[in-house]
Coordinates of C-alpha atoms in Angstrom, one line a residue:
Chain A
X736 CA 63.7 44.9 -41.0
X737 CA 60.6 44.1 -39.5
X738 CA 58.7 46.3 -38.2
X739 CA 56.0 45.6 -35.4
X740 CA 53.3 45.9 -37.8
X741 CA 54.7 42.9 -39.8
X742 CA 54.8 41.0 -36.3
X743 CA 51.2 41.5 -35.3
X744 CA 50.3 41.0 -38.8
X745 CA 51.9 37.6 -38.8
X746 CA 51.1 36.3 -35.3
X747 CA 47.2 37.5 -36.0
X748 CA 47.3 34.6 -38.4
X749 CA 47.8 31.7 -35.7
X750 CA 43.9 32.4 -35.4
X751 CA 41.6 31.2 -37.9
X752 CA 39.6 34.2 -38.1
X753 CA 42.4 36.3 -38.8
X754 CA 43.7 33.4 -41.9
X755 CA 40.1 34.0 -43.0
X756 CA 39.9 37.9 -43.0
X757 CA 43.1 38.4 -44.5
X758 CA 42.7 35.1 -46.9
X759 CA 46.4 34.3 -45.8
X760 CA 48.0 31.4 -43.8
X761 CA 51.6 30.6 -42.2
X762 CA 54.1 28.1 -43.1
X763 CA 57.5 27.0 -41.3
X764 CA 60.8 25.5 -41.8
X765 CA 63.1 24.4 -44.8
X766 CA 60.7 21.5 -46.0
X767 CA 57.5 23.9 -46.4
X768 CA 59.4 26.4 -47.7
X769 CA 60.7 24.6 -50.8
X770 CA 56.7 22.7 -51.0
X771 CA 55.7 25.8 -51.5
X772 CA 58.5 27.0 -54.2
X773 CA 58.0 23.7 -56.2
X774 CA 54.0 23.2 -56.1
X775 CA 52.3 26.8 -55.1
X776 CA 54.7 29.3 -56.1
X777 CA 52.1 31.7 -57.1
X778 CA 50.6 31.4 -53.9
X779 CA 53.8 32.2 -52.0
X780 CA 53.1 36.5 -50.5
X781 CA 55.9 36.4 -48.6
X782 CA 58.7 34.8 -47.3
X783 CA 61.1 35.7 -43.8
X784 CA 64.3 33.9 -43.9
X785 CA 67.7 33.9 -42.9
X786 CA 71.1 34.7 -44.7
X787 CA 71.7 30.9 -44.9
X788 CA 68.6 29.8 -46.2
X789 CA 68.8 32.9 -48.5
X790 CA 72.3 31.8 -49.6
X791 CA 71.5 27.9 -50.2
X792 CA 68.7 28.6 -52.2
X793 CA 69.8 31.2 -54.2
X794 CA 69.1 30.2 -57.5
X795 CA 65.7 28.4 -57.0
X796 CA 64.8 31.8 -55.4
X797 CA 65.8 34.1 -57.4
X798 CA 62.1 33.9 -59.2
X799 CA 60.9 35.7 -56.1
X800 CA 63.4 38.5 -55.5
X801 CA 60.8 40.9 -54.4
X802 CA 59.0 39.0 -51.8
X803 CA 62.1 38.0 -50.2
X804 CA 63.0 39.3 -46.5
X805 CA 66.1 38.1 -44.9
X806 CA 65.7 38.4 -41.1
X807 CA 67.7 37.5 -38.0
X808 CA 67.5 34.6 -36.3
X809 CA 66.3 36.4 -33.2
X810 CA 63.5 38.5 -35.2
X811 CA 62.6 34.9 -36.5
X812 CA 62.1 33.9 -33.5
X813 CA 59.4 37.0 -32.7
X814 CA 57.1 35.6 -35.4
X815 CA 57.4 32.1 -35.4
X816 CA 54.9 29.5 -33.6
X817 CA 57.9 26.6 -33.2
X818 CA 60.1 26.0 -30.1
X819 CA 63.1 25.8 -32.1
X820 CA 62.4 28.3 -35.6
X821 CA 64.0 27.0 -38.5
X822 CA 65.1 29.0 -41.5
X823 CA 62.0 30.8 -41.9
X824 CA 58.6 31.0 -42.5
X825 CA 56.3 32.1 -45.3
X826 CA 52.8 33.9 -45.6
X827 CA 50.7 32.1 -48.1
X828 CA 47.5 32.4 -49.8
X829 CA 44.4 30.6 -49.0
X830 CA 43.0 29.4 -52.5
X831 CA 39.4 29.6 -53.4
X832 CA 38.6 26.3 -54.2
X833 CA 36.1 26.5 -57.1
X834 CA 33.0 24.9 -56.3
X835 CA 31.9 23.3 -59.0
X836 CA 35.1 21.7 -59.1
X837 CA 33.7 19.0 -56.8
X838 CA 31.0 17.7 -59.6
X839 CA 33.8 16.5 -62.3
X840 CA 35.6 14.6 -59.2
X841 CA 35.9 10.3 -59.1
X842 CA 36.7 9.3 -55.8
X843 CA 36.2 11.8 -53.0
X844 CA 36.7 11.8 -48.9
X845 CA 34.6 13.5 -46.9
X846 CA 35.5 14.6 -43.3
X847 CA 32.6 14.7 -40.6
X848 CA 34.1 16.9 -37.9
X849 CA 37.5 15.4 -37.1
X850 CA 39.2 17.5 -34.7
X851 CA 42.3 16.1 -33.9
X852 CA 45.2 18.2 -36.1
X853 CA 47.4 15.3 -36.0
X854 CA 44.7 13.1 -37.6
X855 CA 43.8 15.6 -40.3
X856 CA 47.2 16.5 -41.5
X857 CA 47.7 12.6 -41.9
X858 CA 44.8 12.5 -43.4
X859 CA 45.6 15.2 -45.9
X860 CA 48.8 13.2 -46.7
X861 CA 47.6 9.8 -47.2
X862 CA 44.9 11.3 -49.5
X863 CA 47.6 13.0 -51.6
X864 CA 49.5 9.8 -51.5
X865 CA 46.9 7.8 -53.4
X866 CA 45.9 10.6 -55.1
X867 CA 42.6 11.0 -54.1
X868 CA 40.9 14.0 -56.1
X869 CA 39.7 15.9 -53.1
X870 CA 39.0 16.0 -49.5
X871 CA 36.1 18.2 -48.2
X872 CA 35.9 19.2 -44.5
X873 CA 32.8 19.5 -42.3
X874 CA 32.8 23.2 -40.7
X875 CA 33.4 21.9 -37.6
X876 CA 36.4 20.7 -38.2
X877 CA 39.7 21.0 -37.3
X878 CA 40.7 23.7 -40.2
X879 CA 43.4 23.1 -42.4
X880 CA 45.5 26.0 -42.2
X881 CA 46.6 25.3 -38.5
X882 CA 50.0 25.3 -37.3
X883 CA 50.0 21.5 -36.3
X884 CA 47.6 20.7 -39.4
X885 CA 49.9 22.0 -41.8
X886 CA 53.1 19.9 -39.7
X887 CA 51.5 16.5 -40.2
X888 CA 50.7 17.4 -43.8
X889 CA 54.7 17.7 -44.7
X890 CA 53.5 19.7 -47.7
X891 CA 50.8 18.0 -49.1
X892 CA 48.4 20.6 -48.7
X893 CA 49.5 22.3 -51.8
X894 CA 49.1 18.8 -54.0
X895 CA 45.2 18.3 -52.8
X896 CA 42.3 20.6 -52.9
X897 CA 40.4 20.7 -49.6
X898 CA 36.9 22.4 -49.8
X899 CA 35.4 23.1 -46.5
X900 CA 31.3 22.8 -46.9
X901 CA 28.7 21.3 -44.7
X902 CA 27.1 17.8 -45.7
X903 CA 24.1 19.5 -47.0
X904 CA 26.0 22.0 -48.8
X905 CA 27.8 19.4 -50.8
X906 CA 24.8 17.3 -51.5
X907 CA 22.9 20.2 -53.0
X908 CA 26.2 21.0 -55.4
X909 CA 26.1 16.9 -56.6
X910 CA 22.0 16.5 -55.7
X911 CA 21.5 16.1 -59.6
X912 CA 25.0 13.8 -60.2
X913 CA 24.8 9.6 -60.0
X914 CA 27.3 10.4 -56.9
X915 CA 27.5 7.8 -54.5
X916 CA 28.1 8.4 -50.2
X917 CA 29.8 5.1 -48.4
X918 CA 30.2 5.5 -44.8
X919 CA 32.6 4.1 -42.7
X920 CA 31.0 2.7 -39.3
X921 CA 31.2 -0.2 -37.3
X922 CA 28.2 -2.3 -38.5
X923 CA 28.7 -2.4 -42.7
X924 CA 29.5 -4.4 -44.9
X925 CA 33.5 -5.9 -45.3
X926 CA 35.8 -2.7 -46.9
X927 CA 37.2 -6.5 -48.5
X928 CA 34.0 -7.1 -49.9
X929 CA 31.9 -4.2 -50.7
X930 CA 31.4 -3.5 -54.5
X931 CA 33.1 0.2 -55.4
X932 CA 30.9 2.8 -57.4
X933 CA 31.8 5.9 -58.9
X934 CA 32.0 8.6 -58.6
X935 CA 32.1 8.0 -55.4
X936 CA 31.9 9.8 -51.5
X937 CA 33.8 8.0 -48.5
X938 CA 32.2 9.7 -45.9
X939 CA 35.0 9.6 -42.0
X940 CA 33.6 10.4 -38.6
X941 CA 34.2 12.0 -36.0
X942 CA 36.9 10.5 -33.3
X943 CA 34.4 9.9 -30.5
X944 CA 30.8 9.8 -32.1
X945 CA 31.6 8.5 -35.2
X946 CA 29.3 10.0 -38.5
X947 CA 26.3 12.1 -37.7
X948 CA 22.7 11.1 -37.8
X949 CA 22.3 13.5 -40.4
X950 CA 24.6 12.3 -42.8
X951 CA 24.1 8.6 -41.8
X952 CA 20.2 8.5 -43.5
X953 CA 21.9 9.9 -46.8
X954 CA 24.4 7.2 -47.2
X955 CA 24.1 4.3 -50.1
X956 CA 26.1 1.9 -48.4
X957 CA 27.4 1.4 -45.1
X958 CA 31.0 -0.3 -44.5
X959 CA 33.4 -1.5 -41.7
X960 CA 37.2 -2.8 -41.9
X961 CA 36.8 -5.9 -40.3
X962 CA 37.6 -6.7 -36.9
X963 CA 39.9 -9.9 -36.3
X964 CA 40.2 -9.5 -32.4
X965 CA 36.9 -8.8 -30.9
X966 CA 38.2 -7.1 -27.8
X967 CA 39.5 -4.1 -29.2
X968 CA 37.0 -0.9 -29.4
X969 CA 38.1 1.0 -32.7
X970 CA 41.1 2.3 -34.8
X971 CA 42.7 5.8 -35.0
X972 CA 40.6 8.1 -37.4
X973 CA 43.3 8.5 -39.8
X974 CA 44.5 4.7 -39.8
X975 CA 40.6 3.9 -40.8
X976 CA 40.9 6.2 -43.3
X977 CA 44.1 5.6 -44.9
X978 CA 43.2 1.3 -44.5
X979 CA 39.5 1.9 -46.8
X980 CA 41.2 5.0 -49.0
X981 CA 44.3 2.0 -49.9
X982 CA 41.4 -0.7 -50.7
X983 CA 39.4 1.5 -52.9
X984 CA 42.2 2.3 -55.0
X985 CA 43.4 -1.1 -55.4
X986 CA 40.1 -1.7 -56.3
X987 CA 39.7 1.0 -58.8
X988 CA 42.9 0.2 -60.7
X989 CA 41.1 -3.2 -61.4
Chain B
X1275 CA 47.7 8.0 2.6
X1276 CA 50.5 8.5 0.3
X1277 CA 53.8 8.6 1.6
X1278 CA 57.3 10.4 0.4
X1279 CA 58.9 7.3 -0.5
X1280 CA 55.4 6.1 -2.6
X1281 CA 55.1 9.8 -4.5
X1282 CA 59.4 8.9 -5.1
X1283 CA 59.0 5.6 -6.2
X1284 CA 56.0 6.5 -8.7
X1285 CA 57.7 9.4 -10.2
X1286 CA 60.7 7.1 -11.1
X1287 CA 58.5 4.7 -12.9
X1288 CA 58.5 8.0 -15.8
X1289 CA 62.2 6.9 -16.2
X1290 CA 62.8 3.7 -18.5
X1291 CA 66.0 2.2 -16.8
X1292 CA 63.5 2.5 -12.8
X1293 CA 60.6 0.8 -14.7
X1294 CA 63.0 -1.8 -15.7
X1295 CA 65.0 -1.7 -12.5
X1296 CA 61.4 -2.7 -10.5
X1297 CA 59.7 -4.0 -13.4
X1298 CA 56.9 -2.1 -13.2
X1299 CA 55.2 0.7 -15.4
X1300 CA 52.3 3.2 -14.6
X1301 CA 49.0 3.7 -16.2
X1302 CA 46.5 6.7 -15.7
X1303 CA 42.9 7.5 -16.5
X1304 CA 39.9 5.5 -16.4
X1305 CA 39.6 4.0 -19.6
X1306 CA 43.3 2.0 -19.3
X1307 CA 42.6 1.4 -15.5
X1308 CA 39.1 -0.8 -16.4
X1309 CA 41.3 -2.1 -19.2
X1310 CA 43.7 -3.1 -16.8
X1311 CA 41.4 -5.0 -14.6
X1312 CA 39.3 -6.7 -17.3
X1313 CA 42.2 -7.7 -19.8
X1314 CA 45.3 -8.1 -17.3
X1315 CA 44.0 -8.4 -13.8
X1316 CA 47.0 -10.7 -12.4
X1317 CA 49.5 -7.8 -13.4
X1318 CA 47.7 -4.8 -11.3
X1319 CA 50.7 -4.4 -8.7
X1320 CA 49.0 -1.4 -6.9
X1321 CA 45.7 1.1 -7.7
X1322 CA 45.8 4.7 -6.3
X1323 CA 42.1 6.0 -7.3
X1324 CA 40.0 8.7 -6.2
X1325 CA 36.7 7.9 -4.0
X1326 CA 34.4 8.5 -6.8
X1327 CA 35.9 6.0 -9.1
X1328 CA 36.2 3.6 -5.9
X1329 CA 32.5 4.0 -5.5
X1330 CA 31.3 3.6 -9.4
X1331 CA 33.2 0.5 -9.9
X1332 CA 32.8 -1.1 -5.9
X1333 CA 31.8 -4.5 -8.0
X1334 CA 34.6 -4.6 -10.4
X1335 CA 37.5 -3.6 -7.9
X1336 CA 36.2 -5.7 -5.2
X1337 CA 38.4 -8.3 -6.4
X1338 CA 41.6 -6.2 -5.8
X1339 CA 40.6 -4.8 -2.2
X1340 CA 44.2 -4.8 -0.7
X1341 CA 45.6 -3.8 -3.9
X1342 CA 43.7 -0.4 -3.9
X1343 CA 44.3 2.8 -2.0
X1344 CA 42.0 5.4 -2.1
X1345 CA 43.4 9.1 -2.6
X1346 CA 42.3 12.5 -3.1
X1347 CA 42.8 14.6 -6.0
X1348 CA 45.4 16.8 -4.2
X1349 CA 47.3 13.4 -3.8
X1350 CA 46.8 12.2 -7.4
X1351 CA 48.4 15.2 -8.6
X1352 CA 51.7 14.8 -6.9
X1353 CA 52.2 11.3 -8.7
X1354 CA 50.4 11.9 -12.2
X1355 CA 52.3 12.6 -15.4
X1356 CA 48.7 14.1 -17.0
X1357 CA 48.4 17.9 -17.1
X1358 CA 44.2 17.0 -15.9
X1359 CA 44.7 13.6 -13.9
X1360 CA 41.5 11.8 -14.3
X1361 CA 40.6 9.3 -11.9
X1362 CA 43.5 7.5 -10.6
X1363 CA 46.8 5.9 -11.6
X1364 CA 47.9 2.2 -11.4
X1365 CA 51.5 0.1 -11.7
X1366 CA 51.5 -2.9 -13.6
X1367 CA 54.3 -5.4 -13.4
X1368 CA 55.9 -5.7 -16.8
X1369 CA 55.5 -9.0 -18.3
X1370 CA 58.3 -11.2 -19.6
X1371 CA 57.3 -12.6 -22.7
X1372 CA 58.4 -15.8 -23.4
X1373 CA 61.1 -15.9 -26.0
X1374 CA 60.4 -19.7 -27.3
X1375 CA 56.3 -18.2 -28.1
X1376 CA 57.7 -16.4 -31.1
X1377 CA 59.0 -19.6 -32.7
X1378 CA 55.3 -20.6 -32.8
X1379 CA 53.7 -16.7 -34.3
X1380 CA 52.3 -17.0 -38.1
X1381 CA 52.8 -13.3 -38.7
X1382 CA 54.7 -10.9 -36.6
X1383 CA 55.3 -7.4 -37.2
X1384 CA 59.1 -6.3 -36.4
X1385 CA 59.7 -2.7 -35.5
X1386 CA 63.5 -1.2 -36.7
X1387 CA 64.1 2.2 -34.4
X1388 CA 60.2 3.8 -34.6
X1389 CA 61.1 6.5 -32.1
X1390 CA 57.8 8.5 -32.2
X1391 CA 55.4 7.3 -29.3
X1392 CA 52.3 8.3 -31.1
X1393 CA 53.3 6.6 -33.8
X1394 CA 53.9 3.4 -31.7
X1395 CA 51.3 3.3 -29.5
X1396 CA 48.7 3.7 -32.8
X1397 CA 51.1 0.6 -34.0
X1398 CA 50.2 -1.5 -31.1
X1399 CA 46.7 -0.7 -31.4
X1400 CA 46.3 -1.3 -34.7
X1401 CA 48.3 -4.5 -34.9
X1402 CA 45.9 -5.7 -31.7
X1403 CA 42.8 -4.7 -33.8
X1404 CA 43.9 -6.9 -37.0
X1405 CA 45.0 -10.1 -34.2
X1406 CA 48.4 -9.4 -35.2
X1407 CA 50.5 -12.6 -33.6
X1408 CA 52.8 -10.1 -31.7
X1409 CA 55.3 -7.6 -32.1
X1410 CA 58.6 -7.1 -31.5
X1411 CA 60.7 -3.8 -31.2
X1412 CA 64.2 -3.1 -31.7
X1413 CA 66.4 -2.0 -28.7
X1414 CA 66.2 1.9 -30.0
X1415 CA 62.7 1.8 -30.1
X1416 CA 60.4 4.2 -27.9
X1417 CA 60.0 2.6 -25.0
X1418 CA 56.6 0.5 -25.3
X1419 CA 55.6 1.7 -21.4
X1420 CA 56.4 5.6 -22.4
X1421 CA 53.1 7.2 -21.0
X1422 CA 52.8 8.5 -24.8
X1423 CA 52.7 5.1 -26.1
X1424 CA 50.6 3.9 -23.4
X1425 CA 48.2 6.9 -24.1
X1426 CA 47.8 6.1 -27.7
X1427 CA 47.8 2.3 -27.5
X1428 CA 44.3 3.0 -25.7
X1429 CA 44.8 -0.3 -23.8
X1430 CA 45.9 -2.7 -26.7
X1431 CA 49.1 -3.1 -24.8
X1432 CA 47.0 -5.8 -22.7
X1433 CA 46.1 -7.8 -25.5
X1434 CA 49.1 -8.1 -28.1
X1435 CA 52.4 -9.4 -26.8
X1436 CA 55.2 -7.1 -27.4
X1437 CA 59.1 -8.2 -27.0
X1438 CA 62.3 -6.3 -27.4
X1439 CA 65.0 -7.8 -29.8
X1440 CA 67.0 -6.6 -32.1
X1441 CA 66.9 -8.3 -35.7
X1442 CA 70.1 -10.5 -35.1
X1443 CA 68.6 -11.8 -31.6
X1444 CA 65.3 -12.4 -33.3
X1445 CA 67.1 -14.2 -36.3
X1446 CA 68.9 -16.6 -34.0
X1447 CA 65.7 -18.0 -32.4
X1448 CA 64.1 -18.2 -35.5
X1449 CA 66.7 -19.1 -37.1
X1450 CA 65.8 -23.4 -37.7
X1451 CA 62.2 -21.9 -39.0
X1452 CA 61.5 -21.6 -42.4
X1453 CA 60.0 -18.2 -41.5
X1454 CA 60.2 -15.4 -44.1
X1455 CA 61.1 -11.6 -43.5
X1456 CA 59.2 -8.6 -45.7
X1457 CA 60.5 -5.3 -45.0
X1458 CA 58.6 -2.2 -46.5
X1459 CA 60.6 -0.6 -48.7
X1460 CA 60.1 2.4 -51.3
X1461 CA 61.3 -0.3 -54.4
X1462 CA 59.7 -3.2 -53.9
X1463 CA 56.7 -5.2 -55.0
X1464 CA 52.8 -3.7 -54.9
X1465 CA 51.9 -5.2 -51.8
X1466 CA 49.0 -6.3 -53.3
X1467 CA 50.5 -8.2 -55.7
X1468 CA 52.6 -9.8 -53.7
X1469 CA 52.1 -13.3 -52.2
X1470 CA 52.3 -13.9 -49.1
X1471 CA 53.5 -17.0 -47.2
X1472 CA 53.6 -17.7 -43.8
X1473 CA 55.1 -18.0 -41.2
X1474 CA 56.1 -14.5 -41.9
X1475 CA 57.5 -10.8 -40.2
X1476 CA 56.5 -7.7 -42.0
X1477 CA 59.5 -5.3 -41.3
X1478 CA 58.9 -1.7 -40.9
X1479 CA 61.8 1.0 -40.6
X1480 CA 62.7 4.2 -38.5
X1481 CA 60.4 7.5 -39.5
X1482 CA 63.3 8.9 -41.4
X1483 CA 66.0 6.6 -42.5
X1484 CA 63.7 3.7 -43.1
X1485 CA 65.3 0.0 -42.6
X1486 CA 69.0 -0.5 -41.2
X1487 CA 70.9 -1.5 -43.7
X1488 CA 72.3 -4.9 -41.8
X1489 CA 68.2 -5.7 -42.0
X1490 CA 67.8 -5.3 -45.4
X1491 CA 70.6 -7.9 -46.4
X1492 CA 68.5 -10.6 -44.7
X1493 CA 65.2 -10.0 -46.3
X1494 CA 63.2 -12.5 -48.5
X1495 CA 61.0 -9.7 -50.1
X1496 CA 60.5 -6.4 -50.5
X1497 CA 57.4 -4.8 -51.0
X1498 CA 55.8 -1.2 -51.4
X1499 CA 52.9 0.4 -50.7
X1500 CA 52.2 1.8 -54.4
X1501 CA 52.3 5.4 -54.8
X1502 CA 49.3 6.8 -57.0
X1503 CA 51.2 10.8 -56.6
X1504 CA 54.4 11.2 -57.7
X1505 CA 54.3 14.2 -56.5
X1506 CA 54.5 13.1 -52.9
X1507 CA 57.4 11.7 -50.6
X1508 CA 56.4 9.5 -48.2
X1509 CA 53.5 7.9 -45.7
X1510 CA 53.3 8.1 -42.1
X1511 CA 55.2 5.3 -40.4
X1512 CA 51.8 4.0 -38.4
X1513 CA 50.2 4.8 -41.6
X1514 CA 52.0 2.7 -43.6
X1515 CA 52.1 -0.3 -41.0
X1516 CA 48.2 0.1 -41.1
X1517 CA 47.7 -0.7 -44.8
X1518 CA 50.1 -3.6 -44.9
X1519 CA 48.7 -5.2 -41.7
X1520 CA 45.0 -5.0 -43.5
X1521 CA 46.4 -6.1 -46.8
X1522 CA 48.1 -9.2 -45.2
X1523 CA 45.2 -10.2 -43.2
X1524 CA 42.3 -9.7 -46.4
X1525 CA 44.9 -12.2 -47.8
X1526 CA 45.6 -14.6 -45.3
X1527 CA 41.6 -14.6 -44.9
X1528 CA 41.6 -16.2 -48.5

């Protein structure tokens, strides 16, 4: 049974600085669930679910006997974020992504402050996809272990490594690497066109002000996806990303 | 000021069988109101605004002087759909597309059930940025004036014709055309391997189920974005509409 500990517990972590204190993060629903079974078991802590889900899954969770609570649809209902709960939800651990890590990677994105959790769990999945090796996030950005993050990732958070560090941060850990930043902005060079170098940095801006000044005087090359109708203003954040991410890699299969 | 019957009549515009009853939809917000009267100007049936956007754009609404009424906020609020209206609200009169202009399109993008409105308003706006010929939706599509779609389409609506067909309707006027159909498919061809000839509709299917199965019979080709994770299950819907409309267009460019 639960107890009101475990509920406070649990709903402390719909606030990032409770998922960062307690290096734990929340997952919902039958899809997640299994992600997590299949591609971060050892990272599963917990798991609340119902007699059904309990009962369909029996054998693939039988590996995880002891960190197994079956709960009632009602107490389900106490701890989860949804409108409509379904089948349960898990606590999971945050992974340390090991820094140096970053310096061994090919073909990396990196995410300057986008905000929008829609657009950042799409971007998480489109980069897991095509297999991108990582995706680092800005500190101001959206983080990657909320609620609606985590629902637009459908899972893919646990097939990607996402590092959250600054621009200068990540800079300093490659400053002594051949590593090469491309930005994407309005006024560059044809995504079509441009010649691909790795290892290699594709660097996203933000939704409304695009890449910062900061980051814009480190860049090696700047690039656009054309425009064929000049009276449109710009493209959604995640469809610029997924458009260059799919032209690199059919570039680098070459 | 506004009166019962004008609060009634807006409010019905949120329902899709009173917009097509008066053929008329609403917009909200600033940003689609100027794109309104710079991109559609003929088809602003009435303005309601606030006096402060009356006053910052006297030149520009000049032109529309007994088409606007001037409101307060209190007002605006009894006839806007947005949690924070901004500004002021305006009906447009839906345009009937002329069915014989798709017999003379080069590359169309058809739309089989898409039933999430962010996804098909980023789908409208993306297909406007690439000069996409037009698109067309199936009948059990979101409705293209759902204030969702509207919101995401960020005032591409104005600029890309959309029609509403279903495949067999759309087959019968094309049918004398030696037009070709693609549909995006999990098995097919690399779509960048695949040639493409024109005239030619890319068909993309429903979220979940993909293409109907009465669609797929008629198709010429079928190609696939390739997947560079095995691991993974699927792309976002506007996602994966994004990198086929930039592949087609890099190669139509040749």
């Amino acid at each position: 049974m639960l107890t009101n500990n475990d509920i406070k517990y649990i709903r402390s972590l719909s606030q990032k600085k409770y998922r960062q204190k307690y290096n734990n993060f929340v997952i919902e629903g039958e899809k997640m669930i299994l992600e997590t079974i299949f591609f971060a078991p050892d990272r599963l802590v917990k798991l609340y679910c119902l007699p059904e889900f309990k009962n369909k899954y029996n054998k693939d969770l039988s590996l995880f006997d002891e960190k197994i609570e079956v709960i009632s649809l009602r107490e389900l209902k106490k701890i989860s974020n949804l409108k409509t709960p379904n089948q349960g939800l898990a606590l999971i651990e945050i992974e340390k992504e090991n820094i140096e890590d970053i310096r061994k990677f090919n073909f990396v994105l990196y995410l300057d402050d986008i905000r929008d959790p829609g657009n950042m769990g799409t971007i998480i999945r489109t980069a897991d996809w095509f297999n991108v090796d990582c995706i680092i996030v800005s500190k101001d950005s959206v983080d990657i272990y909320n609620p609606k993050v985590l629902q637009s990732s459908m899972g893919s958070i646990f097939r990607i490594p996402v590092f959250e560090y600054d621009f200068n941060q990540l800079d300093e850990i490659l400053g002594d690497i051949n590593i090469k930043y491309y930005g994407m902005l309005m006024n560059g060079e044809s995504i079509y066109e441009a010649e691909y170098d790795f290892p290699l940095v594709v660097v996203i801006g933000n939704e409304s002000r695009g890449i910062s000044d900061k980051i814009i005087s480190k860049l090696d090359k700047k690039i656009t996806i054309p425009r064929f109708n000049q009276h449109t203003e710009s493209l959604n954040a995640s469809i610029a990303t997924a458009i260059v991410v799919s032209e690199v890699m059919r570039r680098k299969k070459d």
